[in-house]
Amino acid sequence: ALSRSQSWPWLIITQIQGKDLMELYAEHAPTLVEKLKGVHKNWTRHSPDHNLFGEFLLRSGPTVSTIMPDVYGIFKDCTSKEKDPELRMSMFTLLGRLLREAPTTSDAAKGFSLYSVEVIREVILPNLEWRAGRTAGMVRCAAVSALWALLKSELLSLAQLKQVKEELMPQLVANLDDDDCGTRLVSCHCLNFVLLLGGQECFDPDSLHKIYLELLKRLDDSSDELRVAVTKTFITFFSLIPEDYDRELYKAHLQALYRGLLIHLDDPNTAIQEGIYNVLVEGGKIHPAYLCDHIDNVRHKHRSSLFCDKLLALFRK
């Protein structure tokens, strides 16, 4: 919304033109974007036209859906790896704001949703690749934050996820090990959301097995906030294991999971203990007797047997 000091010139213009503000945006948007397209490849973070582009998009509401091909092209060019990192970070910040606000207008949401695959594949993923340096890390954080905005705004459908899953999943798992804590945390949120969205239709046991080792590593992270997020992702992970899961064939995976999780059932942080307990409540359904065997092996080593005893009471019948 425009502030009082900003709104009076627009009020005068709309009265003179006899049109409301959105009608004026719709009328002039194609011309303005066409002019910006001619110069956008030379933008820096401080270019006036770059700032104009951002302000225009943030105020354009549903109009953005009518110019999405050109808008997407500008974002793609200005976030390419050859561009100045400051410009790329600024563009991802703008993209994140647009994606978060898109659901408030059905036309804008539809416009961005139609380009979700291209945005992920051509704009976001190239900037998630690891490169040395603090600045490169800041770009990765900005890019994954834009991805989280896209996912949280529900602009990616199941059908679209299927198109990008093979490229997206390895990069998200890799970013769980990023140097920057913020990037690791947001990557974990994205991973959990993608698992929930894809469900068993997208993720079979073999694809799930490629995820859990990095999740187990993150339970040793320096950030407790991230560790709690990992426990929530593990709950989603176990919920996707099918009923016909071959417990004998995949017994080595279950062993690694149960052993790794039980270590943290004795964590000094109560929130982590409770989170792991909830994970094992879900994960124990796969092979209750096998989990109980592992609990028997470690129960005496724990400072408190409370959660071990609760799990044994639940699964040993």
PDB file of C-alpha atoms in Angstrom:
ATOM      1  CA  ALA A   1       0.000   0.000   0.000  1.00  0.00           C
ATOM      2  CA  LEU A   2       1.155   3.521  -0.763  1.00  0.00           C
ATOM      3  CA  SER A   3       1.815   5.872   2.136  1.00  0.00           C
ATOM      4  CA  ARG A   4      -0.023   9.191   2.324  1.00  0.00           C
ATOM      5  CA  SER A   5       2.993  11.102   1.025  1.00  0.00           C
ATOM      6  CA  GLN A   6       3.331   8.712  -1.914  1.00  0.00           C
ATOM      7  CA  SER A   7      -0.332   8.295  -2.757  1.00  0.00           C
ATOM      8  CA  TRP A   8      -1.454  11.821  -3.609  1.00  0.00           C
ATOM      9  CA  PRO A   9       0.352  12.054  -6.992  1.00  0.00           C
ATOM     10  CA  TRP A  10      -1.180   8.720  -7.982  1.00  0.00           C
ATOM     11  CA  LEU A  11      -4.584   9.951  -6.873  1.00  0.00           C
ATOM     12  CA  ILE A  12      -4.264  12.994  -9.132  1.00  0.00           C
ATOM     13  CA  ILE A  13      -3.100  10.866 -12.066  1.00  0.00           C
ATOM     14  CA  THR A  14      -5.935   8.366 -11.689  1.00  0.00           C
ATOM     15  CA  GLN A  15      -8.467  11.212 -11.538  1.00  0.00           C
ATOM     16  CA  ILE A  16      -7.046  12.815 -14.682  1.00  0.00           C
ATOM     17  CA  GLN A  17      -6.913   9.540 -16.559  1.00  0.00           C
ATOM     18  CA  GLY A  18     -10.258   8.355 -15.283  1.00  0.00           C
ATOM     19  CA  LYS A  19      -8.785   4.968 -14.389  1.00  0.00           C
ATOM     20  CA  ASP A  20      -7.804   3.259 -11.184  1.00  0.00           C
ATOM     21  CA  LEU A  21      -4.187   2.502 -10.361  1.00  0.00           C
ATOM     22  CA  MET A  22      -4.259  -1.156 -11.411  1.00  0.00           C
ATOM     23  CA  GLU A  23      -5.743  -0.189 -14.770  1.00  0.00           C
ATOM     24  CA  LEU A  24      -2.846   2.216 -15.311  1.00  0.00           C
ATOM     25  CA  TYR A  25      -0.329  -0.491 -14.398  1.00  0.00           C
ATOM     26  CA  ALA A  26      -1.973  -2.917 -16.801  1.00  0.00           C
ATOM     27  CA  GLU A  27      -1.978  -0.328 -19.595  1.00  0.00           C
ATOM     28  CA  HIS A  28       1.658   0.726 -19.275  1.00  0.00           C
ATOM     29  CA  ALA A  29       3.342  -2.428 -17.955  1.00  0.00           C
ATOM     30  CA  PRO A  30       4.216  -3.993 -21.336  1.00  0.00           C
ATOM     31  CA  THR A  31       5.822  -0.776 -22.592  1.00  0.00           C
ATOM     32  CA  LEU A  32       7.822  -0.228 -19.413  1.00  0.00           C
ATOM     33  CA  VAL A  33       9.113  -3.796 -19.248  1.00  0.00           C
ATOM     34  CA  GLU A  34      10.010  -3.717 -22.929  1.00  0.00           C
ATOM     35  CA  LYS A  35      12.166  -0.629 -22.307  1.00  0.00           C
ATOM     36  CA  LEU A  36      13.822  -2.245 -19.286  1.00  0.00           C
ATOM     37  CA  LYS A  37      14.608  -5.340 -21.336  1.00  0.00           C
ATOM     38  CA  GLY A  38      16.775  -3.254 -23.552  1.00  0.00           C
ATOM     39  CA  VAL A  39      19.137  -2.251 -20.755  1.00  0.00           C
ATOM     40  CA  HIS A  40      18.830  -4.909 -18.035  1.00  0.00           C
ATOM     41  CA  LYS A  41      21.909  -6.858 -19.122  1.00  0.00           C
ATOM     42  CA  ASN A  42      24.067  -3.930 -18.037  1.00  0.00           C
ATOM     43  CA  TRP A  43      22.483  -3.509 -14.601  1.00  0.00           C
ATOM     44  CA  THR A  44      24.378  -3.415 -11.334  1.00  0.00           C
ATOM     45  CA  ARG A  45      22.920  -3.466  -7.855  1.00  0.00           C
ATOM     46  CA  HIS A  46      22.723   0.335  -7.894  1.00  0.00           C
ATOM     47  CA  SER A  47      21.347   0.885 -11.404  1.00  0.00           C
ATOM     48  CA  PRO A  48      18.291   3.178 -11.319  1.00  0.00           C
ATOM     49  CA  ASP A  49      16.447   0.959 -13.794  1.00  0.00           C
ATOM     50  CA  HIS A  50      17.054  -2.057 -11.565  1.00  0.00           C
ATOM     51  CA  ASN A  51      15.459  -0.218  -8.649  1.00  0.00           C
ATOM     52  CA  LEU A  52      12.578   0.906 -10.894  1.00  0.00           C
ATOM     53  CA  PHE A  53      12.002  -2.696 -11.975  1.00  0.00           C
ATOM     54  CA  GLY A  54      11.753  -3.818  -8.357  1.00  0.00           C
ATOM     55  CA  GLU A  55       9.413  -1.066  -7.233  1.00  0.00           C
ATOM     56  CA  PHE A  56       7.203  -1.559 -10.273  1.00  0.00           C
ATOM     57  CA  LEU A  57       6.830  -5.307  -9.702  1.00  0.00           C
ATOM     58  CA  LEU A  58       6.143  -4.942  -5.995  1.00  0.00           C
ATOM     59  CA  ARG A  59       3.311  -2.494  -6.691  1.00  0.00           C
ATOM     60  CA  SER A  60       1.882  -4.070  -9.837  1.00  0.00           C
ATOM     61  CA  GLY A  61      -0.315  -6.699  -8.156  1.00  0.00           C
ATOM     62  CA  PRO A  62      -2.155  -8.931 -10.646  1.00  0.00           C
ATOM     63  CA  THR A  63      -0.609  -7.061 -13.582  1.00  0.00           C
ATOM     64  CA  VAL A  64       2.583  -9.062 -13.189  1.00  0.00           C
ATOM     65  CA  SER A  65       0.850 -12.140 -14.629  1.00  0.00           C
ATOM     66  CA  THR A  66       0.433 -10.379 -17.992  1.00  0.00           C
ATOM     67  CA  ILE A  67       4.165  -9.718 -18.370  1.00  0.00           C
ATOM     68  CA  MET A  68       5.593 -12.919 -16.876  1.00  0.00           C
ATOM     69  CA  PRO A  69       7.610 -13.991 -19.960  1.00  0.00           C
ATOM     70  CA  ASP A  70       9.552 -10.729 -19.906  1.00  0.00           C
ATOM     71  CA  VAL A  71       9.832 -10.662 -16.110  1.00  0.00           C
ATOM     72  CA  TYR A  72      11.160 -14.207 -16.066  1.00  0.00           C
ATOM     73  CA  GLY A  73      13.693 -13.357 -18.790  1.00  0.00           C
ATOM     74  CA  ILE A  74      15.032 -10.421 -16.773  1.00  0.00           C
ATOM     75  CA  PHE A  75      15.360 -12.526 -13.622  1.00  0.00           C
ATOM     76  CA  LYS A  76      17.124 -15.283 -15.535  1.00  0.00           C
ATOM     77  CA  ASP A  77      19.668 -12.905 -17.073  1.00  0.00           C
ATOM     78  CA  CYS A  78      20.306 -10.929 -13.887  1.00  0.00           C
ATOM     79  CA  THR A  79      20.914 -14.022 -11.742  1.00  0.00           C
ATOM     80  CA  SER A  80      23.295 -15.778 -14.122  1.00  0.00           C
ATOM     81  CA  LYS A  81      26.615 -16.856 -12.621  1.00  0.00           C
ATOM     82  CA  GLU A  82      28.494 -14.210 -14.588  1.00  0.00           C
ATOM     83  CA  LYS A  83      26.591 -11.353 -12.971  1.00  0.00           C
ATOM     84  CA  ASP A  84      27.737  -9.275 -10.017  1.00  0.00           C
ATOM     85  CA  PRO A  85      26.935 -11.129  -6.752  1.00  0.00           C
ATOM     86  CA  GLU A  86      25.333  -8.026  -5.230  1.00  0.00           C
ATOM     87  CA  LEU A  87      22.933  -7.807  -8.176  1.00  0.00           C
ATOM     88  CA  ARG A  88      22.074 -11.505  -7.886  1.00  0.00           C
ATOM     89  CA  MET A  89      21.391 -11.219  -4.161  1.00  0.00           C
ATOM     90  CA  SER A  90      19.197  -8.183  -4.756  1.00  0.00           C
ATOM     91  CA  MET A  91      17.252 -10.013  -7.474  1.00  0.00           C
ATOM     92  CA  PHE A  92      16.698 -13.038  -5.230  1.00  0.00           C
ATOM     93  CA  THR A  93      15.478 -10.777  -2.428  1.00  0.00           C
ATOM     94  CA  LEU A  94      13.028  -9.202  -4.865  1.00  0.00           C
ATOM     95  CA  LEU A  95      11.978 -12.608  -6.186  1.00  0.00           C
ATOM     96  CA  GLY A  96      11.368 -13.869  -2.666  1.00  0.00           C
ATOM     97  CA  ARG A  97       9.116 -10.906  -1.860  1.00  0.00           C
ATOM     98  CA  LEU A  98       7.138 -11.377  -5.055  1.00  0.00           C
ATOM     99  CA  LEU A  99       6.693 -15.082  -4.434  1.00  0.00           C
ATOM    100  CA  ARG A 100       5.576 -14.546  -0.838  1.00  0.00           C
ATOM    101  CA  GLU A 101       3.014 -11.954  -1.915  1.00  0.00           C
ATOM    102  CA  ALA A 102       1.808 -13.776  -5.030  1.00  0.00           C
ATOM    103  CA  PRO A 103      -0.843 -15.909  -3.255  1.00  0.00           C
ATOM    104  CA  THR A 104      -2.695 -12.754  -2.185  1.00  0.00           C
ATOM    105  CA  THR A 105      -3.654 -12.199  -5.835  1.00  0.00           C
ATOM    106  CA  SER A 106      -4.933 -15.154  -7.834  1.00  0.00           C
ATOM    107  CA  ASP A 107      -3.692 -13.800 -11.179  1.00  0.00           C
ATOM    108  CA  ALA A 108      -0.194 -13.197  -9.829  1.00  0.00           C
ATOM    109  CA  ALA A 109      -0.136 -16.640  -8.208  1.00  0.00           C
ATOM    110  CA  LYS A 110      -1.185 -18.256 -11.472  1.00  0.00           C
ATOM    111  CA  GLY A 111       1.475 -16.326 -13.384  1.00  0.00           C
ATOM    112  CA  PHE A 112       4.303 -17.356 -11.078  1.00  0.00           C
ATOM    113  CA  SER A 113       3.038 -20.932 -10.814  1.00  0.00           C
ATOM    114  CA  LEU A 114       3.222 -21.340 -14.582  1.00  0.00           C
ATOM    115  CA  TYR A 115       6.927 -20.447 -14.437  1.00  0.00           C
ATOM    116  CA  SER A 116       7.841 -22.380 -11.286  1.00  0.00           C
ATOM    117  CA  VAL A 117       9.759 -25.097 -13.117  1.00  0.00           C
ATOM    118  CA  GLU A 118      11.761 -22.569 -15.121  1.00  0.00           C
ATOM    119  CA  VAL A 119      12.451 -20.426 -12.055  1.00  0.00           C
ATOM    120  CA  ILE A 120      13.764 -23.417 -10.116  1.00  0.00           C
ATOM    121  CA  ARG A 121      15.742 -24.924 -12.968  1.00  0.00           C
ATOM    122  CA  GLU A 122      17.179 -21.814 -14.607  1.00  0.00           C
ATOM    123  CA  VAL A 123      17.263 -19.181 -11.856  1.00  0.00           C
ATOM    124  CA  ILE A 124      17.555 -20.856  -8.452  1.00  0.00           C
ATOM    125  CA  LEU A 125      19.441 -24.130  -8.941  1.00  0.00           C
ATOM    126  CA  PRO A 126      22.499 -22.666 -10.726  1.00  0.00           C
ATOM    127  CA  ASN A 127      22.978 -20.336  -7.750  1.00  0.00           C
ATOM    128  CA  LEU A 128      22.751 -23.146  -5.193  1.00  0.00           C
ATOM    129  CA  GLU A 129      25.911 -24.805  -6.488  1.00  0.00           C
ATOM    130  CA  TRP A 130      28.810 -24.590  -4.089  1.00  0.00           C
ATOM    131  CA  ARG A 131      31.528 -22.030  -4.788  1.00  0.00           C
ATOM    132  CA  ALA A 132      34.276 -20.906  -2.461  1.00  0.00           C
ATOM    133  CA  GLY A 133      34.026 -17.592  -0.658  1.00  0.00           C
ATOM    134  CA  ARG A 134      31.761 -15.711   1.706  1.00  0.00           C
ATOM    135  CA  THR A 135      30.033 -13.792  -1.093  1.00  0.00           C
ATOM    136  CA  ALA A 136      29.181 -16.996  -2.942  1.00  0.00           C
ATOM    137  CA  GLY A 137      27.723 -18.310   0.303  1.00  0.00           C
ATOM    138  CA  MET A 138      25.505 -15.250   0.623  1.00  0.00           C
ATOM    139  CA  VAL A 139      24.210 -15.810  -2.909  1.00  0.00           C
ATOM    140  CA  ARG A 140      23.366 -19.439  -2.055  1.00  0.00           C
ATOM    141  CA  CYS A 141      21.475 -18.289   1.034  1.00  0.00           C
ATOM    142  CA  ALA A 142      19.500 -15.743  -0.994  1.00  0.00           C
ATOM    143  CA  ALA A 143      18.704 -18.334  -3.672  1.00  0.00           C
ATOM    144  CA  VAL A 144      17.497 -21.022  -1.271  1.00  0.00           C
ATOM    145  CA  SER A 145      15.402 -18.398   0.552  1.00  0.00           C
ATOM    146  CA  ALA A 146      13.677 -17.604  -2.748  1.00  0.00           C
ATOM    147  CA  LEU A 147      13.066 -21.329  -3.256  1.00  0.00           C
ATOM    148  CA  TRP A 148      11.516 -21.549   0.212  1.00  0.00           C
ATOM    149  CA  ALA A 149       9.232 -18.599  -0.635  1.00  0.00           C
ATOM    150  CA  LEU A 150       8.110 -20.372  -3.808  1.00  0.00           C
ATOM    151  CA  LEU A 151       7.395 -23.632  -1.989  1.00  0.00           C
ATOM    152  CA  LYS A 152       5.729 -22.064   1.040  1.00  0.00           C
ATOM    153  CA  SER A 153       3.449 -20.039  -1.226  1.00  0.00           C
ATOM    154  CA  GLU A 154       2.333 -23.347  -2.805  1.00  0.00           C
ATOM    155  CA  LEU A 155       3.316 -22.250  -6.295  1.00  0.00           C
ATOM    156  CA  LEU A 156       4.815 -25.637  -7.211  1.00  0.00           C
ATOM    157  CA  SER A 157       2.420 -28.450  -8.067  1.00  0.00           C
ATOM    158  CA  LEU A 158       3.101 -32.168  -7.742  1.00  0.00           C
ATOM    159  CA  ALA A 159       3.305 -32.459 -11.522  1.00  0.00           C
ATOM    160  CA  GLN A 160       5.876 -29.657 -11.632  1.00  0.00           C
ATOM    161  CA  LEU A 161       7.891 -31.204  -8.796  1.00  0.00           C
ATOM    162  CA  LYS A 162       8.195 -34.394 -10.826  1.00  0.00           C
ATOM    163  CA  GLN A 163       9.855 -32.362 -13.582  1.00  0.00           C
ATOM    164  CA  VAL A 164      12.583 -30.923 -11.338  1.00  0.00           C
ATOM    165  CA  LYS A 165      12.933 -33.566  -8.597  1.00  0.00           C
ATOM    166  CA  GLU A 166      16.020 -35.250 -10.033  1.00  0.00           C
ATOM    167  CA  GLU A 167      17.900 -31.943 -10.181  1.00  0.00           C
ATOM    168  CA  LEU A 168      16.477 -30.387  -7.029  1.00  0.00           C
ATOM    169  CA  MET A 169      16.880 -33.162  -4.459  1.00  0.00           C
ATOM    170  CA  PRO A 170      20.671 -33.696  -4.723  1.00  0.00           C
ATOM    171  CA  GLN A 171      21.238 -29.948  -4.460  1.00  0.00           C
ATOM    172  CA  LEU A 172      19.045 -29.585  -1.382  1.00  0.00           C
ATOM    173  CA  VAL A 173      20.791 -32.502   0.307  1.00  0.00           C
ATOM    174  CA  ALA A 174      24.178 -31.000  -0.567  1.00  0.00           C
ATOM    175  CA  ASN A 175      23.155 -27.623   0.845  1.00  0.00           C
ATOM    176  CA  LEU A 176      22.402 -29.241   4.196  1.00  0.00           C
ATOM    177  CA  ASP A 177      26.180 -29.244   4.589  1.00  0.00           C
ATOM    178  CA  ASP A 178      26.662 -25.593   3.633  1.00  0.00           C
ATOM    179  CA  ASP A 179      29.037 -23.426   5.676  1.00  0.00           C
ATOM    180  CA  ASP A 180      26.250 -20.959   6.421  1.00  0.00           C
ATOM    181  CA  CYS A 181      23.793 -21.988   9.140  1.00  0.00           C
ATOM    182  CA  GLY A 182      20.952 -20.039   7.534  1.00  0.00           C
ATOM    183  CA  THR A 183      21.414 -21.876   4.245  1.00  0.00           C
ATOM    184  CA  ARG A 184      21.431 -25.226   6.040  1.00  0.00           C
ATOM    185  CA  LEU A 185      18.260 -24.388   7.953  1.00  0.00           C
ATOM    186  CA  VAL A 186      16.274 -23.130   4.967  1.00  0.00           C
ATOM    187  CA  SER A 187      17.474 -26.093   2.878  1.00  0.00           C
ATOM    188  CA  CYS A 188      16.107 -28.399   5.562  1.00  0.00           C
ATOM    189  CA  HIS A 189      12.739 -26.614   5.480  1.00  0.00           C
ATOM    190  CA  CYS A 190      12.689 -26.930   1.683  1.00  0.00           C
ATOM    191  CA  LEU A 191      13.595 -30.612   1.832  1.00  0.00           C
ATOM    192  CA  ASN A 192      10.805 -31.349   4.292  1.00  0.00           C
ATOM    193  CA  PHE A 193       8.292 -29.465   2.144  1.00  0.00           C
ATOM    194  CA  VAL A 194       9.358 -31.276  -1.026  1.00  0.00           C
ATOM    195  CA  LEU A 195       9.037 -34.652   0.699  1.00  0.00           C
ATOM    196  CA  LEU A 196       5.547 -33.742   1.908  1.00  0.00           C
ATOM    197  CA  LEU A 197       4.530 -32.512  -1.533  1.00  0.00           C
ATOM    198  CA  GLY A 198       5.964 -35.463  -3.438  1.00  0.00           C
ATOM    199  CA  GLY A 199       4.845 -38.177  -1.037  1.00  0.00           C
ATOM    200  CA  GLN A 200       5.158 -41.831  -1.933  1.00  0.00           C
ATOM    201  CA  GLU A 201       4.241 -40.982  -5.502  1.00  0.00           C
ATOM    202  CA  CYS A 202       7.605 -39.247  -5.941  1.00  0.00           C
ATOM    203  CA  PHE A 203       9.830 -40.935  -3.378  1.00  0.00           C
ATOM    204  CA  ASP A 204      10.398 -44.672  -3.290  1.00  0.00           C
ATOM    205  CA  PRO A 205      12.662 -46.365  -0.698  1.00  0.00           C
ATOM    206  CA  ASP A 206      15.769 -46.107  -2.874  1.00  0.00           C
ATOM    207  CA  SER A 207      15.373 -42.341  -3.267  1.00  0.00           C
ATOM    208  CA  LEU A 208      14.720 -41.948   0.452  1.00  0.00           C
ATOM    209  CA  HIS A 209      17.863 -43.902   1.301  1.00  0.00           C
ATOM    210  CA  LYS A 210      19.917 -41.211  -0.441  1.00  0.00           C
ATOM    211  CA  ILE A 211      18.711 -38.604   2.054  1.00  0.00           C
ATOM    212  CA  TYR A 212      19.029 -39.949   5.569  1.00  0.00           C
ATOM    213  CA  LEU A 213      22.818 -39.992   6.006  1.00  0.00           C
ATOM    214  CA  GLU A 214      23.046 -36.222   5.580  1.00  0.00           C
ATOM    215  CA  LEU A 215      20.079 -35.746   7.908  1.00  0.00           C
ATOM    216  CA  LEU A 216      21.804 -37.869  10.558  1.00  0.00           C
ATOM    217  CA  LYS A 217      24.924 -35.717  10.201  1.00  0.00           C
ATOM    218  CA  ARG A 218      22.881 -32.579  10.793  1.00  0.00           C
ATOM    219  CA  LEU A 219      21.757 -33.905  14.170  1.00  0.00           C
ATOM    220  CA  ASP A 220      25.301 -33.007  15.255  1.00  0.00           C
ATOM    221  CA  ASP A 221      24.943 -29.469  13.928  1.00  0.00           C
ATOM    222  CA  SER A 222      25.947 -26.477  16.048  1.00  0.00           C
ATOM    223  CA  SER A 223      22.457 -25.007  15.630  1.00  0.00           C
ATOM    224  CA  ASP A 224      19.728 -26.473  17.821  1.00  0.00           C
ATOM    225  CA  GLU A 225      17.112 -24.776  15.643  1.00  0.00           C
ATOM    226  CA  LEU A 226      18.375 -26.742  12.663  1.00  0.00           C
ATOM    227  CA  ARG A 227      18.526 -29.962  14.679  1.00  0.00           C
ATOM    228  CA  VAL A 228      14.867 -29.570  15.651  1.00  0.00           C
ATOM    229  CA  ALA A 229      14.015 -28.937  11.982  1.00  0.00           C
ATOM    230  CA  VAL A 230      15.855 -32.152  11.079  1.00  0.00           C
ATOM    231  CA  THR A 231      13.701 -34.156  13.491  1.00  0.00           C
ATOM    232  CA  LYS A 232      10.584 -32.841  11.752  1.00  0.00           C
ATOM    233  CA  THR A 233      12.046 -33.802   8.379  1.00  0.00           C
ATOM    234  CA  PHE A 234      12.791 -37.285   9.704  1.00  0.00           C
ATOM    235  CA  ILE A 235       9.145 -37.689  10.731  1.00  0.00           C
ATOM    236  CA  THR A 236       8.141 -36.868   7.165  1.00  0.00           C
ATOM    237  CA  PHE A 237      10.847 -39.224   5.889  1.00  0.00           C
ATOM    238  CA  PHE A 238       9.534 -42.195   7.875  1.00  0.00           C
ATOM    239  CA  SER A 239       5.922 -41.411   6.974  1.00  0.00           C
ATOM    240  CA  LEU A 240       6.820 -42.061   3.322  1.00  0.00           C
ATOM    241  CA  ILE A 241       8.145 -45.577   3.923  1.00  0.00           C
ATOM    242  CA  PRO A 242       5.556 -47.887   2.275  1.00  0.00           C
ATOM    243  CA  GLU A 243       3.799 -50.714   4.081  1.00  0.00           C
ATOM    244  CA  ASP A 244       5.469 -53.278   1.795  1.00  0.00           C
ATOM    245  CA  TYR A 245       8.973 -52.005   2.662  1.00  0.00           C
ATOM    246  CA  ASP A 246      11.329 -54.985   2.578  1.00  0.00           C
ATOM    247  CA  ARG A 247      12.661 -54.944   6.137  1.00  0.00           C
ATOM    248  CA  GLU A 248      15.163 -57.742   5.536  1.00  0.00           C
ATOM    249  CA  LEU A 249      16.541 -56.397   2.271  1.00  0.00           C
ATOM    250  CA  TYR A 250      16.939 -52.915   3.755  1.00  0.00           C
ATOM    251  CA  LYS A 251      17.961 -54.006   7.240  1.00  0.00           C
ATOM    252  CA  ALA A 252      21.337 -52.242   6.993  1.00  0.00           C
ATOM    253  CA  HIS A 253      19.546 -48.944   6.370  1.00  0.00           C
ATOM    254  CA  LEU A 254      17.269 -49.484   9.351  1.00  0.00           C
ATOM    255  CA  GLN A 255      20.273 -50.332  11.503  1.00  0.00           C
ATOM    256  CA  ALA A 256      22.033 -47.096  10.533  1.00  0.00           C
ATOM    257  CA  LEU A 257      18.873 -45.089  11.151  1.00  0.00           C
ATOM    258  CA  TYR A 258      17.969 -46.612  14.502  1.00  0.00           C
ATOM    259  CA  ARG A 259      21.527 -46.474  15.837  1.00  0.00           C
ATOM    260  CA  GLY A 260      22.066 -42.913  14.675  1.00  0.00           C
ATOM    261  CA  LEU A 261      18.784 -41.662  16.096  1.00  0.00           C
ATOM    262  CA  LEU A 262      19.128 -43.438  19.451  1.00  0.00           C
ATOM    263  CA  ILE A 263      22.383 -41.594  20.112  1.00  0.00           C
ATOM    264  CA  HIS A 264      20.437 -38.336  20.164  1.00  0.00           C
ATOM    265  CA  LEU A 265      17.639 -39.718  22.306  1.00  0.00           C
ATOM    266  CA  ASP A 266      20.079 -38.991  25.150  1.00  0.00           C
ATOM    267  CA  ASP A 267      20.851 -35.455  23.956  1.00  0.00           C
ATOM    268  CA  PRO A 268      21.455 -32.777  26.643  1.00  0.00           C
ATOM    269  CA  ASN A 269      18.795 -30.634  24.947  1.00  0.00           C
ATOM    270  CA  THR A 270      15.300 -31.729  25.999  1.00  0.00           C
ATOM    271  CA  ALA A 271      13.781 -30.379  22.784  1.00  0.00           C
ATOM    272  CA  ILE A 272      16.062 -32.645  20.769  1.00  0.00           C
ATOM    273  CA  GLN A 273      15.232 -35.633  22.977  1.00  0.00           C
ATOM    274  CA  GLU A 274      11.522 -35.061  22.467  1.00  0.00           C
ATOM    275  CA  GLY A 275      12.006 -34.537  18.743  1.00  0.00           C
ATOM    276  CA  ILE A 276      13.962 -37.792  18.371  1.00  0.00           C
ATOM    277  CA  TYR A 277      11.370 -39.622  20.453  1.00  0.00           C
ATOM    278  CA  ASN A 278       8.656 -38.461  18.035  1.00  0.00           C
ATOM    279  CA  VAL A 279      10.832 -39.541  15.108  1.00  0.00           C
ATOM    280  CA  LEU A 280      11.270 -43.033  16.569  1.00  0.00           C
ATOM    281  CA  VAL A 281       7.557 -43.316  17.284  1.00  0.00           C
ATOM    282  CA  GLU A 282       7.072 -42.951  13.536  1.00  0.00           C
ATOM    283  CA  GLY A 283      10.186 -44.864  12.476  1.00  0.00           C
ATOM    284  CA  GLY A 284       9.610 -47.721  14.904  1.00  0.00           C
ATOM    285  CA  LYS A 285       6.450 -48.719  13.050  1.00  0.00           C
ATOM    286  CA  ILE A 286       8.610 -50.107  10.242  1.00  0.00           C
ATOM    287  CA  HIS A 287      10.315 -52.784  12.344  1.00  0.00           C
ATOM    288  CA  PRO A 288       9.253 -52.544  16.018  1.00  0.00           C
ATOM    289  CA  ALA A 289      11.146 -55.603  17.244  1.00  0.00           C
ATOM    290  CA  TYR A 290      14.369 -54.468  15.587  1.00  0.00           C
ATOM    291  CA  LEU A 291      14.097 -51.030  17.184  1.00  0.00           C
ATOM    292  CA  CYS A 292      13.481 -52.613  20.591  1.00  0.00           C
ATOM    293  CA  ASP A 293      16.638 -54.702  20.179  1.00  0.00           C
ATOM    294  CA  HIS A 294      18.649 -51.543  19.545  1.00  0.00           C
ATOM    295  CA  ILE A 295      17.048 -49.790  22.514  1.00  0.00           C
ATOM    296  CA  ASP A 296      18.013 -52.727  24.773  1.00  0.00           C
ATOM    297  CA  ASN A 297      21.626 -52.316  23.630  1.00  0.00           C
ATOM    298  CA  VAL A 298      21.874 -48.636  24.573  1.00  0.00           C
ATOM    299  CA  ARG A 299      19.322 -48.080  27.333  1.00  0.00           C
ATOM    300  CA  HIS A 300      21.843 -48.600  30.117  1.00  0.00           C
ATOM    301  CA  LYS A 301      24.148 -45.970  28.596  1.00  0.00           C
ATOM    302  CA  HIS A 302      21.577 -43.180  28.671  1.00  0.00           C
ATOM    303  CA  ARG A 303      21.534 -40.679  31.522  1.00  0.00           C
ATOM    304  CA  SER A 304      17.785 -41.147  31.717  1.00  0.00           C
ATOM    305  CA  SER A 305      15.898 -44.181  30.450  1.00  0.00           C
ATOM    306  CA  LEU A 306      12.594 -42.273  30.243  1.00  0.00           C
ATOM    307  CA  PHE A 307      12.255 -42.122  26.469  1.00  0.00           C
ATOM    308  CA  CYS A 308      13.738 -45.590  25.991  1.00  0.00           C
ATOM    309  CA  ASP A 309      11.160 -47.008  28.369  1.00  0.00           C
ATOM    310  CA  LYS A 310       8.325 -45.142  26.628  1.00  0.00           C
ATOM    311  CA  LEU A 311       9.375 -46.578  23.274  1.00  0.00           C
ATOM    312  CA  LEU A 312       9.702 -50.090  24.662  1.00  0.00           C
ATOM    313  CA  ALA A 313       6.251 -49.815  26.212  1.00  0.00           C
ATOM    314  CA  LEU A 314       4.876 -48.673  22.878  1.00  0.00           C
ATOM    315  CA  PHE A 315       6.494 -51.274  20.622  1.00  0.00           C
ATOM    316  CA  ARG A 316       7.156 -54.323  22.774  1.00  0.00           C
ATOM    317  CA  LYS A 317       3.916 -56.189  23.053  1.00  0.00           C
TER     318      LYS A 317
END
